[in-house]
mmCIF file of C-alpha atoms in Angstrom:
data_model
loop_
_atom_site.group_PDB
_atom_site.id
_atom_site.type_symbol
_atom_site.label_atom_id
_atom_site.label_comp_id
_atom_site.label_asym_id
_atom_site.label_seq_id
_atom_site.Cartn_x
_atom_site.Cartn_y
_atom_site.Cartn_z
ATOM 1 C CA GLN A 1 18.626 -27.713 -24.312
ATOM 2 C CA ASP A 2 18.396 -24.666 -26.738
ATOM 3 C CA LEU A 3 15.650 -23.815 -25.287
ATOM 4 C CA TRP A 4 16.764 -23.779 -21.762
ATOM 5 C CA ASP A 5 19.459 -22.327 -22.101
ATOM 6 C CA ALA A 6 17.252 -19.216 -23.877
ATOM 7 C CA ALA A 7 14.993 -19.244 -21.044
ATOM 8 C CA ALA A 8 17.845 -19.373 -18.153
ATOM 9 C CA PRO A 9 17.612 -15.583 -17.874
ATOM 10 C CA MET A 10 14.140 -15.235 -17.376
ATOM 11 C CA ILE A 11 14.332 -18.119 -14.930
ATOM 12 C CA ALA A 12 16.456 -16.480 -13.147
ATOM 13 C CA VAL A 13 15.040 -13.502 -12.246
ATOM 14 C CA THR A 14 11.535 -15.438 -11.933
ATOM 15 C CA GLU A 15 13.126 -17.833 -8.759
ATOM 16 C CA LYS A 16 14.638 -14.864 -7.074
ATOM 17 C CA HIS A 17 10.823 -13.671 -6.921
ATOM 18 C CA PRO A 18 10.045 -12.665 -3.194
ATOM 19 C CA PHE A 19 6.804 -14.670 -3.163
ATOM 20 C CA LEU A 20 8.409 -17.242 -4.879
ATOM 21 C CA VAL A 21 11.322 -16.791 -2.208
ATOM 22 C CA ALA A 22 9.350 -16.633 0.694
ATOM 23 C CA MET A 23 6.907 -19.766 -0.323
ATOM 24 C CA VAL A 24 10.396 -21.766 -0.831
ATOM 25 C CA ASP A 25 11.582 -20.464 2.479
ATOM 26 C CA GLY A 26 8.825 -20.780 4.594
ATOM 27 C CA THR A 27 8.252 -16.920 5.376
ATOM 28 C CA LEU A 28 5.630 -16.070 3.216
ATOM 29 C CA ALA A 29 2.191 -15.253 4.796
ATOM 30 C CA LYS A 30 -0.717 -17.881 4.802
ATOM 31 C CA ASP A 31 -3.311 -14.756 4.135
ATOM 32 C CA ASN A 32 -0.885 -14.487 1.111
ATOM 33 C CA PHE A 33 -0.685 -17.634 0.144
ATOM 34 C CA GLN A 34 -4.543 -18.488 0.090
ATOM 35 C CA TYR A 35 -5.235 -15.627 -2.181
ATOM 36 C CA TYR A 36 -2.599 -17.678 -4.251
ATOM 37 C CA VAL A 37 -4.672 -20.894 -4.256
ATOM 38 C CA VAL A 38 -7.835 -18.959 -4.812
ATOM 39 C CA GLN A 39 -6.293 -17.436 -7.261
ATOM 40 C CA ASP A 40 -5.240 -20.088 -9.068
ATOM 41 C CA ALA A 41 -8.235 -21.847 -8.636
ATOM 42 C CA LEU A 42 -9.908 -19.570 -10.426
ATOM 43 C CA TYR A 43 -7.531 -19.712 -13.022
ATOM 44 C CA LEU A 44 -7.883 -23.739 -13.539
ATOM 45 C CA GLN A 45 -11.183 -23.536 -14.358
ATOM 46 C CA ASP A 46 -10.038 -20.966 -17.267
ATOM 47 C CA PHE A 47 -7.517 -23.048 -18.518
ATOM 48 C CA ALA A 48 -9.639 -26.627 -18.758
ATOM 49 C CA ASP A 49 -12.562 -24.692 -20.459
ATOM 50 C CA CYS A 50 -10.052 -23.645 -22.816
ATOM 51 C CA LEU A 51 -8.110 -26.551 -23.322
ATOM 52 C CA ARG A 52 -11.883 -28.171 -23.836
ATOM 53 C CA ARG A 53 -13.264 -25.483 -26.289
ATOM 54 C CA LEU A 54 -9.872 -26.064 -27.710
ATOM 55 C CA SER A 55 -10.868 -30.042 -28.022
ATOM 56 C CA LYS A 56 -13.794 -29.014 -29.892
ATOM 57 C CA ASN A 57 -12.046 -26.971 -33.140
ATOM 58 C CA PRO A 58 -13.781 -29.344 -36.043
ATOM 59 C CA GLY A 59 -10.416 -28.876 -38.205
ATOM 60 C CA LEU A 60 -8.305 -30.723 -35.120
ATOM 61 C CA PRO A 61 -7.375 -34.204 -35.682
ATOM 62 C CA GLU A 62 -9.878 -37.413 -33.272
ATOM 63 C CA GLU A 63 -6.003 -37.706 -31.273
ATOM 64 C CA ASP A 64 -5.151 -34.147 -30.325
ATOM 65 C CA SER A 65 -9.197 -33.222 -29.717
ATOM 66 C CA LYS A 66 -8.900 -36.238 -27.003
ATOM 67 C CA ARG A 67 -5.426 -35.412 -25.507
ATOM 68 C CA LEU A 68 -6.732 -31.854 -24.950
ATOM 69 C CA ASP A 69 -10.254 -32.652 -23.373
ATOM 70 C CA ALA A 70 -8.159 -35.283 -20.930
ATOM 71 C CA PHE A 71 -5.713 -31.809 -20.117
ATOM 72 C CA ALA A 72 -8.726 -30.510 -19.219
ATOM 73 C CA THR A 73 -10.305 -33.231 -16.961
ATOM 74 C CA GLY A 74 -6.746 -33.368 -15.356
ATOM 75 C CA ALA A 75 -6.475 -29.675 -14.578
ATOM 76 C CA GLU A 76 -10.527 -29.947 -13.022
ATOM 77 C CA GLU A 77 -9.668 -33.399 -11.435
ATOM 78 C CA ALA A 78 -6.054 -33.856 -10.011
ATOM 79 C CA GLU A 79 -5.072 -29.906 -10.172
ATOM 80 C CA MET A 80 -8.689 -28.370 -8.392
ATOM 81 C CA SER A 81 -8.159 -31.810 -6.279
ATOM 82 C CA LEU A 82 -5.010 -30.126 -4.300
ATOM 83 C CA HIS A 83 -6.947 -26.848 -3.929
ATOM 84 C CA ASN A 84 -10.385 -27.831 -2.479
ATOM 85 C CA SER A 85 -8.215 -29.725 0.068
ATOM 86 C CA PHE A 86 -6.407 -26.382 0.820
ATOM 87 C CA PHE A 87 -10.055 -25.046 1.186
ATOM 88 C CA LYS A 88 -11.651 -27.837 2.904
ATOM 89 C CA GLU A 89 -8.498 -27.207 5.738
ATOM 90 C CA TRP A 90 -8.614 -22.972 5.637
ATOM 91 C CA ASN A 91 -12.647 -23.432 5.518
ATOM 92 C CA ILE A 92 -12.665 -21.215 2.452
ATOM 93 C CA SER A 93 -13.108 -21.116 -0.992
ATOM 94 C CA ALA A 94 -13.100 -19.482 -4.536
ATOM 95 C CA GLU A 95 -17.426 -18.453 -4.609
ATOM 96 C CA GLY A 96 -17.956 -15.315 -5.068
ATOM 97 C CA ILE A 97 -14.064 -14.108 -5.206
ATOM 98 C CA GLU A 98 -13.059 -11.437 -8.186
ATOM 99 C CA GLN A 99 -10.479 -13.204 -10.482
ATOM 100 C CA MET A 100 -7.360 -10.364 -10.604
ATOM 101 C CA PRO A 101 -6.727 -10.399 -14.359
ATOM 102 C CA ASN A 102 -4.470 -12.530 -16.119
ATOM 103 C CA CYS A 103 -1.028 -11.519 -17.552
#
């Protein structure tokens, strides 16, 4: 509960972000959502790569290594399947798209 309480101000600001508000209320332009989905797919590829690299850390207990590798696989398979369904529906791809810097 302490973590939720500490994060409450940031959560309140995030919940009011115009992008999220428009996504929730259905007013977000399709082009903006498509851009988000492409950028999120590029992020997920990097995130999975980082998890997999961490899983190979020689000082890591085997159980933790396997867990990180499973998380990487989850990001690649489960999360990307949703993104790929959008790509197919919209006839778009993340190929050749410049990834924006992560914050």
